[in-house]
Amino acid sequence: MERGAQALIKALLAALVFGGLVLAFHPDYRGAVRAAWRGAPDESPVWAANRLYYPMVGLPAGARDADAK
Amino acid sequence: MLTQSRIILFCYCFIVGLVAAMAWPADPAALPALRVFTALALAAAGGVLLFVHHRARGGAPAPSGARWFACLAMLGALSLGYTRYIAANTVPDTRIAEIVLSSEGARYAPRGNLPDTCRLRIRKTEALSEDLHIRLLGELDARIAVRDENGRAMIDRRGRWQFQIAPKSITSDVVVVRAADPIGTDYVVEQPLTRITGVQLVRGPARGAVALYRISNHISAFVRPGRAQSPVTILGRITADPLVYDFRTVLPVTPEFIQYPAGGPFYRVEGGDIQVTIRPDLPGYERFAVTDAYGYDVELSGELTVARAAANPGGFNARRFQQNHNIYGLVSLFTPRSGPPPIHAITPADAPLREGHPLVEFSLRLRDDVLRVIKQTLLYPQSAFVGGVTLGLRYGLHGVECMFSEKHHHVWRGPDEPTIIGRYCEDLIADEFKEAGVNHVLAVSGLHVTILSVMFVGIFSLLRLPRQAYVPLIILILVIFAIITGARPSTLRAVIMNSLFMLTWAYLDQSLRSSVLIGVPVAAFLILLHNPLVVVDPSFTLSFGAILSLGLLTTPFLDVLQRLRGNQFALFLLLGIGLTLIAVNHWALAVTPQFLLPFLAISIVLFLAAGAWQRKGRGVPETFNYTTIPESAGAFLAAQCAIQVGMMIPLSAAYFARWPFAGAYANLLAIPLIGIVVQLGAIGGLLGLIPGIGIYLALLLGAANWVFSSIFLWLAHASADAFPYPFVRKPGLLFLAAYYAGCAWFIWRQPLREAVVRWCEKAGLQSPWAPRAAALAGAALLIGAMWADLTPERPRELRMTVLSVGYGSSVFVESPGGKRILIDAGFVERERGRRNEAERSVLSYLAHRKIRHLDAVIATSPRPERAAGISYVLAHTWVDRLFFPPALVGLRADETLPEFAARFDNRDDRIDPDLLLTAYQELVGNAQWPRRGALAAELARRGPTAVNTWAGWHVRAQTLHAGQALFEEQGPGGAFRIEVLGPVPGSEDARDFDNGSLVLRIVYGNFAALLTGDLQYDAVARLAARYPASTLSSQVMFLPHRGAALGRAYGDFKPVLRGALGNELGALLEKVRPERVVAEWGTPRPVVGALSRDALIAHELARQYVIDRLGESAFLSTDRDLALMFASDGRGYSLVTQAELNRAAGGEEDAVSDLAVGL
């Protein structure tokens, strides 16, 4: 079981690289990074795509307040 | 090791006892005796164990004592399982007193006091010489809820509801125990009591006795299905996470007190949960549609109902499914026209709102936090998929269309690019998962728990922690994961097993195999001890079936596969690929004996030849074999074989009557993929909780997961698209027993072979062929048993089953000679409800009856509520002939809508355009959705090609008209035939959309049933005038147009309709003189849309007319009586309704004795 640890690390690193490529080339993900950087997560296209999915799970009040300011 | 074996045996004996209770349930009155017996057996086993232990320590082993211990422990386990099931399956009423009659009057002989305010019943326990008239005397401590200034019930900070007690002396109404009633009859006492002080004999015999029972205050005792309801008030608590959908929220509530009836006293509820449904328009909805609602104390008022049991034989029994999860009542709350909302969260007067269990509260909040991260890092609908598999939020996928449909194409292809894959797909993701056989990933189970366990072991190993230190932490994480995902049986099983494995691995250093061997039965024991009713639940059975298959069948499959070498291995691959391609292209051929038997024979010959070639050194070298596949991949393939054979094929057929053939292939990719998706989802979700950098790391992982989850969704879509998802015959217990006996032989074939050899030697059979002959005989026995189980029954009488398919029609007829004819196949709702009656009701019923061949299907009308389902029936069953009404002659798949409309007389625009369009789309096809089923397209696929002819798959289509007779045969009770009475060829009616419907009369001996199709009342009058009474006379008559014919009357049509009922229908009834009149009824809105209100009124007028004329018992309706099963021997007929069967099995309605709450 412990042998899986090294494999896990490799898989995570690979996923991070893979994810980096998606962030670089997918416009919605680029928008999501920009929104996170601006501190306005509710402007993220990824968040917007999920507006109908469990709508009662919203962003924390702090994030919304920051955006409102 | 011995102790481990005994634990395993104890657990399995418990399960056997439980299954025995299902098969042969005892009377609930025997429960006290069973409990005593169980306690004695277990205590005796414990005593013997102590004795043996004591002797062993003294140096004197006592082998006979050990055997006694084993026997007593097994007996105790059997009895415990049996008792536990009976106790969980019934809520026994308690016998509290006898009332002894003598010449001096009635004497009250109590056995104990009432524990609370209760309702009572008197049971006649012996014969009485005359009627007994008796009253009960007692006191009632009526609970009245204390209310605050807003009129809301009050609770204190410790969760105790506040009541005032209003004591009251009660003298009950006179209860009459009739001398003529059989012993065992119950008589309910209308007044509830808290204490009984005596009885008053009004008049009665001088000798005898009756018993007094306390009716249980289980919540199911307050449910009154099928009756005019009156609202009840319930005080209780939300004890689980609310299930939030986009259009409603379901609150799981544990009731503590119930006011029953309205204005009556409050009873303390003794068990059973309810589900409360609220909708977004309800004031205060937002407060309950959140995780925080868990733990709220609530007061609610509404009608307490119960889920409907099966509508058709073998159909899905929603009531039983819910009761298996301790849900015994449903309350649906609506926004009141005036007054306060019907549900309130109650805050203690001197404290904030109470919360639920802290660990559960923490787990649910953690789930919401992780879900928030998923929503921020994954595009929809991939986020719904990842939320489903990582957090168990499978309801988030409810109603989500395939991501390759038009709805989601902007996510996949970009907003300006056209969708390429699945352009016309309107399938739901959840349905595609079922068809692809990958639905199991949404049921959080061993796969997910193991993935998480391995992941956390990996993480802790990286931190260089000793396993003894981190294993308890991982177990805590798994417990939190189980709570987050809803603690379903499959998750609990996996968490218990993984925890056991972790503990034995960390502290005892045991192997995986030994931990699986003990983990499976112990997990099953613990889950079933808590709730024995889940033993038949698919989530329990499939989960344990999967793990047992993996544990027991993988190695034997690996052994067999590794033996294949060279030529034989190559041939095996080729045959496998060939059979798969044939099955994908023509499923019907691949499962037909006329194909399978030659295929099997040729395969055997080829295998023998391949072996012979190999021995001569020809062909593929032996180095080409299963071991050339990497070891882990080879083991994985063998595990997939094990899952398919041990679980998927038999249990999927037994539960769902379908086999997800694609699963055998799709899972080869799906399971590795889900490992990646779950790990990335879990790690990303947790990393996202870190303030600051967390969300960026989560975005990186979420972006990668978006790709993997997209691949998974595509895999499911492509598999569902390419592979068939056939209906199969639903196997019975005999088949399953024989099948698993065969699996057991496969697993333990070596020791079994040795046992057979020894047995032959003992029996003096010295020939080397004797063991083989014995094995062959055993195999023949098993195959024979399976064949017998799957062979449909052939009644030697006429049977006519009217299926309950909502607002639509489907009648299944079996002639005395064995002909099977299906008349119509119900409606297919395409919009929101997506209710396909053909699959849901008709094909399920045929699978339940183990029928896959029909001699004929008759479409009596072009109306979609009759004909829409026929294309689905054709897609899944062998049908010899298809009969149409004359207007549908020469139906073609390339017909245009105007061409189709020209078939019918549409003077004065008499056909509703929407209805005509729906009929066209169902019968000819829908250009916008070419993947949908349509009758003409299905008929084109069933043409007289060579392959179809070989598979028996060719359908001959033919139109019918008045004067024809079908399937004439002579049965033991007389002649059988189906007479066609309408439409008359060339008549005005023949081209009418409704009046052109086929009118059929099913005749057997002296019995007849008249099916009037979709006739409107003008055609009904013509039918009555055309034929003499002798031709129309029938014991059973179907109301024309299902009892909701409107004709062409609009506006204030009631007077017109009343006139038509009295004249036209009256004239037909006069000639037919039926004893039973059938209305095939259900909610009309999905079919007739805006006209549904008119249809309801028309139906009610027709129902009232029939009842007034023939009496209430003559009127049968498929929404109230559910499926109707007529049988006739040619002289008389019998009728059994599904509602009666449900009542007999479920103790619903007015049962006052022990409630059978489970099976």
mmCIF file of C-alpha atoms in Angstrom, chain B residues 796-800 816 973 1004-1008 1035 1126-1134:
data_model
loop_
_atom_site.group_PDB
_atom_site.id
_atom_site.type_symbol
_atom_site.label_atom_id
_atom_site.label_comp_id
_atom_site.label_asym_id
_atom_site.label_seq_id
_atom_site.Cartn_x
_atom_site.Cartn_y
_atom_site.Cartn_z
ATOM 1 C CA ARG B 796 -54.306 -23.497 -19.925
ATOM 2 C CA GLU B 797 -56.921 -20.764 -19.687
ATOM 3 C CA LEU B 798 -57.505 -17.302 -21.045
ATOM 4 C CA ARG B 799 -55.658 -14.591 -19.213
ATOM 5 C CA MET B 800 -56.110 -10.936 -19.873
ATOM 6 C CA PRO B 816 -55.533 -21.160 -23.668
ATOM 7 C CA GLY B 973 -63.287 -24.318 -22.189
ATOM 8 C CA TYR B 1004 -63.185 -17.713 -24.951
ATOM 9 C CA GLY B 1005 -66.115 -20.093 -24.443
ATOM 10 C CA ASN B 1006 -68.795 -18.146 -22.625
ATOM 11 C CA PHE B 1007 -66.458 -15.338 -21.635
ATOM 12 C CA ALA B 1008 -65.947 -12.192 -23.674
ATOM 13 C CA GLN B 1035 -68.698 -9.671 -19.205
ATOM 14 C CA PHE B 1126 -58.701 -11.426 -15.558
ATOM 15 C CA ALA B 1127 -58.662 -15.189 -16.020
ATOM 16 C CA SER B 1128 -61.321 -17.355 -17.604
ATOM 17 C CA ASP B 1129 -61.765 -21.093 -18.044
ATOM 18 C CA GLY B 1130 -64.368 -20.475 -20.731
ATOM 19 C CA ARG B 1131 -67.298 -20.697 -18.325
ATOM 20 C CA GLY B 1132 -66.812 -17.969 -15.763
ATOM 21 C CA TYR B 1133 -64.026 -15.569 -14.984
ATOM 22 C CA SER B 1134 -62.024 -14.346 -12.021
#
